[in-house]
Phi, psi and omega in degrees: 000132182297146175280353177268115187300322180292317177298319179298317181293318180295322176293321182296319183270000176056045179288127181202150176277125180255349180200132174237134182224160180222149174232129174242128190220156179221141177071197179292131179203153178200127181230139172257133186225161174234155178278152177252019181199170184298335179229149174226134171259137176221137185205146173278122173277331173218141177076198182223158175203167178263137172245122178243129178237091186303321183295338178252003181054047180236140175221118189231136171265118183262124177259166179305131181095344176280156174221140172248141176243124186233135173300137189292344181272006181256130177292142182235139176240124178247133189202165171278338182209119183295350178277351181282151173282127185281148171268154178290103181293327180297322178295322178296318178297323180292330180287334181282173178309127182301336180273357181253140175247030180234133174245133179243129178244105182101158185278332182232074184300138175248000176231134174226122178238150180235150178225142176238129181261115188259116178267152178222159172282178186300315180292329178294321178301315180295318186286312187277320181298328178290338182270351183240144173292159179306322176223127180233132179256113177262111181275148177300135179231163181301323183287319185264339189307313182299319180292315180298319179299316181295316181294319178296318178298316181294320180298312180295321180299316180295326182282337178274339183265136180259082179217162182303134176088356184296320180297316178296314182298320180300320179294326179292319178294322177296322177296320178294324174301319180298319177298318179296323177298314180295324175298325176298320175298317182296336179281348183218087183305328183294343181284346184253141168291166178306123187185176176298327181291320180291321180292326174293331182278354181262105187305326183286344182249335186306321180301326179292319177297317179305313183293318180297315183291326182284335184222066183292343181286337184292145178278076185291141171244164178300322180295319177301312184292320178298324180295326181294338180244015175056048177234163171287160180301316183295312181297315180298313182299318181294314183291323180294315180298320180298319183279319186267340184082008179201160178294159182303314183287335173291320176302316179299317179299317180295322178295317177300321180291327175297317178297320180295317179304314183293316181297319181291333180276319191253337187248166178255020180298145177287157179298322180296315180294321178296319178303313181295319183293340181257010172090012179266135185288333180221158176297325181296317181295323177294314182299321178294317179296318181295315182293328179298326182270318187260344179084356178221165180287160177303320181296317179291324177299314179301315181297317181293315183296320182289331176289329184266337191297318184300309178295327178296315180295321179297325180291340180273352185297145180271000000 
């Protein structure tokens, strides 16, 4: 497990870009699109455009360097003018070369936008979607602008070039954009609702989260955790609950359960060994904690996930 809490969390929720697409446009244009994953990043690499998300009652003008993050179940309209009637963008992509993820509208496009579709595992959807608003506008800032500009340029360049590895490379650049977006959240705790992301973004609390995630086997007490951030138990508990939306030891239990979910899905570890590695004195105490959260025993959870995992992974393939 990484000693970096954000890296550990991203690894835990299996956040990855499964599809990167681009639109190059000229003149009046409007397309309606859907996400192919729980989250979608969309940004202008050149020029500006309007993003309308009817389901969230949001209409945003995105300038170069801006990024929008949208929950994947919300329909999105991208346009030069929000008053235009949109064309079915998915149909346009289907009409183009199946090996291309770029649509061009007009002979001399003056706008180029890129989108990254971010997939998560089941626990990741619950964990990350709760930490993000349905639509978030990340504005270009002095601190992030150079990195975002470079990543957007590289992403568009890979999508415009027809050479080996471009599809894979584009997904990696889109994934890095997603990391930069989360770093932007971490720089501004007020931008997040109460969640794991907000508590990581709070400098006075983050060290306690770091310690819990790095050593889940330890029998942590509220006093131990308060000591790591030089606070009284009462002050620490109040501030942690405000930022995370739950008490510190509940957060620890949920983190342990995330680790258990992954181990039960991917590893052949015995329930007894897993119980010990997560700080439970007996297999029975771990099983009770797991069943309290998931409603089924660890053994039944493992059986169900392994039966479902193969078709799910196949469905994510690009």
